[in-house]
PDB file of C-alpha atoms and ligand atoms in Angstrom:
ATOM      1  CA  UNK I 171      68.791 120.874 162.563  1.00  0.00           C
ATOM      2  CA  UNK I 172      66.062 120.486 164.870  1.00  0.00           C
ATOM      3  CA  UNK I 173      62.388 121.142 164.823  1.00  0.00           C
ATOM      4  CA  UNK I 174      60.561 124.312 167.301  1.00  0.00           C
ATOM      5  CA  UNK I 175      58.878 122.156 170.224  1.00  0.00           C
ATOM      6  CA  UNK I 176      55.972 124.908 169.734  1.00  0.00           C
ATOM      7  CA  UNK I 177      52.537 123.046 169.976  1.00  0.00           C
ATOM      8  CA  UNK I 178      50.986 125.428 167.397  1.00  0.00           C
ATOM      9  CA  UNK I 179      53.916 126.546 165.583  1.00  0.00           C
ATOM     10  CA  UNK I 180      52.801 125.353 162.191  1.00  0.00           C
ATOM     11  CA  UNK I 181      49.591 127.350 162.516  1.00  0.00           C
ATOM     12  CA  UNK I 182      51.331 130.874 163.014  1.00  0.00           C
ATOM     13  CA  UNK I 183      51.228 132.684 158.993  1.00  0.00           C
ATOM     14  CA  UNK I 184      55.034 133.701 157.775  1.00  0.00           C
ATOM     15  CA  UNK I 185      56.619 132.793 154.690  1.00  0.00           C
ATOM     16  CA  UNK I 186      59.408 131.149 156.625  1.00  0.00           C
ATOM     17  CA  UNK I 187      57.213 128.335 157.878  1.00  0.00           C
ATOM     18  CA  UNK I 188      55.560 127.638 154.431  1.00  0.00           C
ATOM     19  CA  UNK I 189      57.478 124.947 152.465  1.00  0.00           C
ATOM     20  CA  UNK I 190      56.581 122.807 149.334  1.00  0.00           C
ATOM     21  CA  UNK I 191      56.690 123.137 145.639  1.00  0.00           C
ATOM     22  CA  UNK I 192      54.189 126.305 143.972  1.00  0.00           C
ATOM     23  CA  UNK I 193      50.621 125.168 144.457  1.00  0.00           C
ATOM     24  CA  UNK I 194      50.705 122.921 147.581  1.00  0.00           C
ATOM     25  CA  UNK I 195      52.826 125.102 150.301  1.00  0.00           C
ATOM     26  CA  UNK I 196      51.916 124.298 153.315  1.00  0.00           C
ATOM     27  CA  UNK I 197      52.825 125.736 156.994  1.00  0.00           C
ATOM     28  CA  UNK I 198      55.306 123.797 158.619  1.00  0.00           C
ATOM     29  CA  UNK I 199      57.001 124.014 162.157  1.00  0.00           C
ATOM     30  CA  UNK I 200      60.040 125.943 161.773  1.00  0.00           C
ATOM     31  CA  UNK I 201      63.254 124.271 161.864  1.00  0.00           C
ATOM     32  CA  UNK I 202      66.597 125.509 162.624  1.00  0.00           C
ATOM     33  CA  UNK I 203      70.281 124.600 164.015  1.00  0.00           C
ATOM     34  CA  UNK I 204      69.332 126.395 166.971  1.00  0.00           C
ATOM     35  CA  UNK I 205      66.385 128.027 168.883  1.00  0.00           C
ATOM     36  CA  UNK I 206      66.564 131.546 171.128  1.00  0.00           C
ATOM     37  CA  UNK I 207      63.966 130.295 173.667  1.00  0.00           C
ATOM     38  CA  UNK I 208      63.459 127.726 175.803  1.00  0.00           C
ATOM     39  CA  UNK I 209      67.355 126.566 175.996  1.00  0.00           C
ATOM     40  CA  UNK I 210      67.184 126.390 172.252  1.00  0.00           C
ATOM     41  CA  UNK I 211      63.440 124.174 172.239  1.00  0.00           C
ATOM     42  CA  UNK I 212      61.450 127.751 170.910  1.00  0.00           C
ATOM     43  CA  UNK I 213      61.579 129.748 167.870  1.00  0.00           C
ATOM     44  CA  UNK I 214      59.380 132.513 169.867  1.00  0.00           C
ATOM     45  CA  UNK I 215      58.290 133.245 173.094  1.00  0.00           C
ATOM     46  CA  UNK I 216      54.951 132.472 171.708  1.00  0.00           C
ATOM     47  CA  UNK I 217      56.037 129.163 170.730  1.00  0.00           C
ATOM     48  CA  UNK I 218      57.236 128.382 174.196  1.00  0.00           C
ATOM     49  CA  UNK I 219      54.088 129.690 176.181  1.00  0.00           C
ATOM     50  CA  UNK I 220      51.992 127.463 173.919  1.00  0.00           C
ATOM     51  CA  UNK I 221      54.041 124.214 174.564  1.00  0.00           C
ATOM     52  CA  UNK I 222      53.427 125.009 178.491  1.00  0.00           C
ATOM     53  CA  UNK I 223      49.639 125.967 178.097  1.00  0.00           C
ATOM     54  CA  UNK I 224      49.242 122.278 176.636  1.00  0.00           C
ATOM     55  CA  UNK I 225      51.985 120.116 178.917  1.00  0.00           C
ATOM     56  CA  UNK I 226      52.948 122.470 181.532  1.00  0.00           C
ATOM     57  CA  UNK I 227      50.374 120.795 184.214  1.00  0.00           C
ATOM     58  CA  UNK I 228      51.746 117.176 182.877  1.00  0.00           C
ATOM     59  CA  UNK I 229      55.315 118.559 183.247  1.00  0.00           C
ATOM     60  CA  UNK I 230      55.104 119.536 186.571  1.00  0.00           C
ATOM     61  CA  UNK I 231      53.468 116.483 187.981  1.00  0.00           C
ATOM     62  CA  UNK I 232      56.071 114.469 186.074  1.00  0.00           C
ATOM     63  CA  UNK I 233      58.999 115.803 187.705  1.00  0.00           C
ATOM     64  CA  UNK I 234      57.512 116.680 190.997  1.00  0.00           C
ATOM     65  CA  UNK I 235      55.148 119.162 191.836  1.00  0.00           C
ATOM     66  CA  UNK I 236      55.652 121.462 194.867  1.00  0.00           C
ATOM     67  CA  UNK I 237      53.262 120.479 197.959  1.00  0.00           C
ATOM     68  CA  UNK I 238      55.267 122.692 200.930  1.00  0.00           C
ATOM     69  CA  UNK I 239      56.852 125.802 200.996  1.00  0.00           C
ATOM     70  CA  UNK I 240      60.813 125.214 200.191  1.00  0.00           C
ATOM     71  CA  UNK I 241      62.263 127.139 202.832  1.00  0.00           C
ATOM     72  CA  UNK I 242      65.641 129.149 202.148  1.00  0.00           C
ATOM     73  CA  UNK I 243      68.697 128.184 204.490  1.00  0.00           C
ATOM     74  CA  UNK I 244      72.731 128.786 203.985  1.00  0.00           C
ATOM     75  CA  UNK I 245      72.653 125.517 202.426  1.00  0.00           C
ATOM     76  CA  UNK I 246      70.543 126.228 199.545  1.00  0.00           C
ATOM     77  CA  UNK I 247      70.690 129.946 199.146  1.00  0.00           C
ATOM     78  CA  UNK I 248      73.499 129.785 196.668  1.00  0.00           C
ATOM     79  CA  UNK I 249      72.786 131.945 193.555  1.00  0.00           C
ATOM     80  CA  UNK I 250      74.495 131.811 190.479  1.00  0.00           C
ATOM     81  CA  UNK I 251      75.516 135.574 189.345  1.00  0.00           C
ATOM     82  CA  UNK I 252      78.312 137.863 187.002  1.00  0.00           C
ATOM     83  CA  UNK I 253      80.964 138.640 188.887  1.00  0.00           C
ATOM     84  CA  UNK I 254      81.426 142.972 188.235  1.00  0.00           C
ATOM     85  CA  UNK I 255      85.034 142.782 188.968  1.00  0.00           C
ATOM     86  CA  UNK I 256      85.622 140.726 185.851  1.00  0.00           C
ATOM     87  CA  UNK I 257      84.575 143.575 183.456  1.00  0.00           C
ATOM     88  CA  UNK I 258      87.897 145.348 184.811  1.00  0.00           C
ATOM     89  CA  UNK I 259      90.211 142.074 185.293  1.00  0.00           C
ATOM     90  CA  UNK I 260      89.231 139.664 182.427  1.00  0.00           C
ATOM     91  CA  UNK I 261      92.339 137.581 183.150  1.00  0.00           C
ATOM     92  CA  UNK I 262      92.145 137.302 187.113  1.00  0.00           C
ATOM     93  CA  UNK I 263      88.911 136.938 187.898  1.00  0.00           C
ATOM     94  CA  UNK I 264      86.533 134.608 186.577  1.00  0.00           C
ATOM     95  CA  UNK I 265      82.962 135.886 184.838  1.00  0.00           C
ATOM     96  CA  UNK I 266      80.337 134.143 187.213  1.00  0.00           C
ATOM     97  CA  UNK I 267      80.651 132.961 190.667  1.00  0.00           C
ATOM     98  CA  UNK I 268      78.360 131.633 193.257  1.00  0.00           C
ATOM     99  CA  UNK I 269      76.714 134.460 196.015  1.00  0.00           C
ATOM    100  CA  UNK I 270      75.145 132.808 199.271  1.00  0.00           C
ATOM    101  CA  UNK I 271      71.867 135.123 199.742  1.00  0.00           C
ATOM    102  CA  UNK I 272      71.698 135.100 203.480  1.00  0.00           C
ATOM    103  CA  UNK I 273      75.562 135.475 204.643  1.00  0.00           C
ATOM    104  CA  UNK I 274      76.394 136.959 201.425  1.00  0.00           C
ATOM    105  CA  UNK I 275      79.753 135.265 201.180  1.00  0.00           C
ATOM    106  CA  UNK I 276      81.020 134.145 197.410  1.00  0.00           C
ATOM    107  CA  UNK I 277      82.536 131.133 196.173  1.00  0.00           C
ATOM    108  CA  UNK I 278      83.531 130.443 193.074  1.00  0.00           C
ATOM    109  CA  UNK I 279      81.557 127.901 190.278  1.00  0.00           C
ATOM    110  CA  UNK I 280      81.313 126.211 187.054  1.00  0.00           C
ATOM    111  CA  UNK I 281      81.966 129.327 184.107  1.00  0.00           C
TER     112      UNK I 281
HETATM  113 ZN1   ZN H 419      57.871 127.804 166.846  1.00  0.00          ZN
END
């Protein structure tokens, strides 16, 4: 079980968040096995935005913020994407695989 990440979750009014015996309930932060936003840090969308709107700027100059323009080349224009021919060959072809955005070519990836 882990706790949402959301900086205000405790303050948003559902049942689910209130906890405590009759008379003294308070809201808590949600807590779950696993999350649906934020690879599994969010209970809501909500949740997620208001984590960024209070560490986003600190995030991003933590782990590098971007000063130039990244430019796109062969090398790095690799993109991750479902493969169509695997809806009709399940056991040939494999579900993802890699698509180079300027020559277009494919190779394959992690699934
Ligand atoms: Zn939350």
């Amino acid at each position: 079980m882990k706790y949402c990440q959301g900086t205000k979750c405790h303050t948003y009014d559902t049942s689910d968040r209130k906890r405590g015996v009759k008379g003294s309930k308070t809201n808590q932060t949600r807590k779950r096995t696993q999350f649906e936003y934020g690879h599994g840090d969010f209970c809501t969308l909500q949740c997620q935005n208001d984590w960024f709107r209070t560490h986003g700027n600190n995030a991003v100059n933590h782990f590098g913020r971007v000063t130039s323009p990244i430019i796109l080349t062969e090398a790095n224009a690799w993109q991750r994407q479902y493969n169509y021919n695997y809806w009709e060959n399940r056991d040939t072809e494999p579900q993802y695989h890699e698509v180079n955005q300027i020559t277009k070519a494919i190779r394959g990836c992690e699934q």
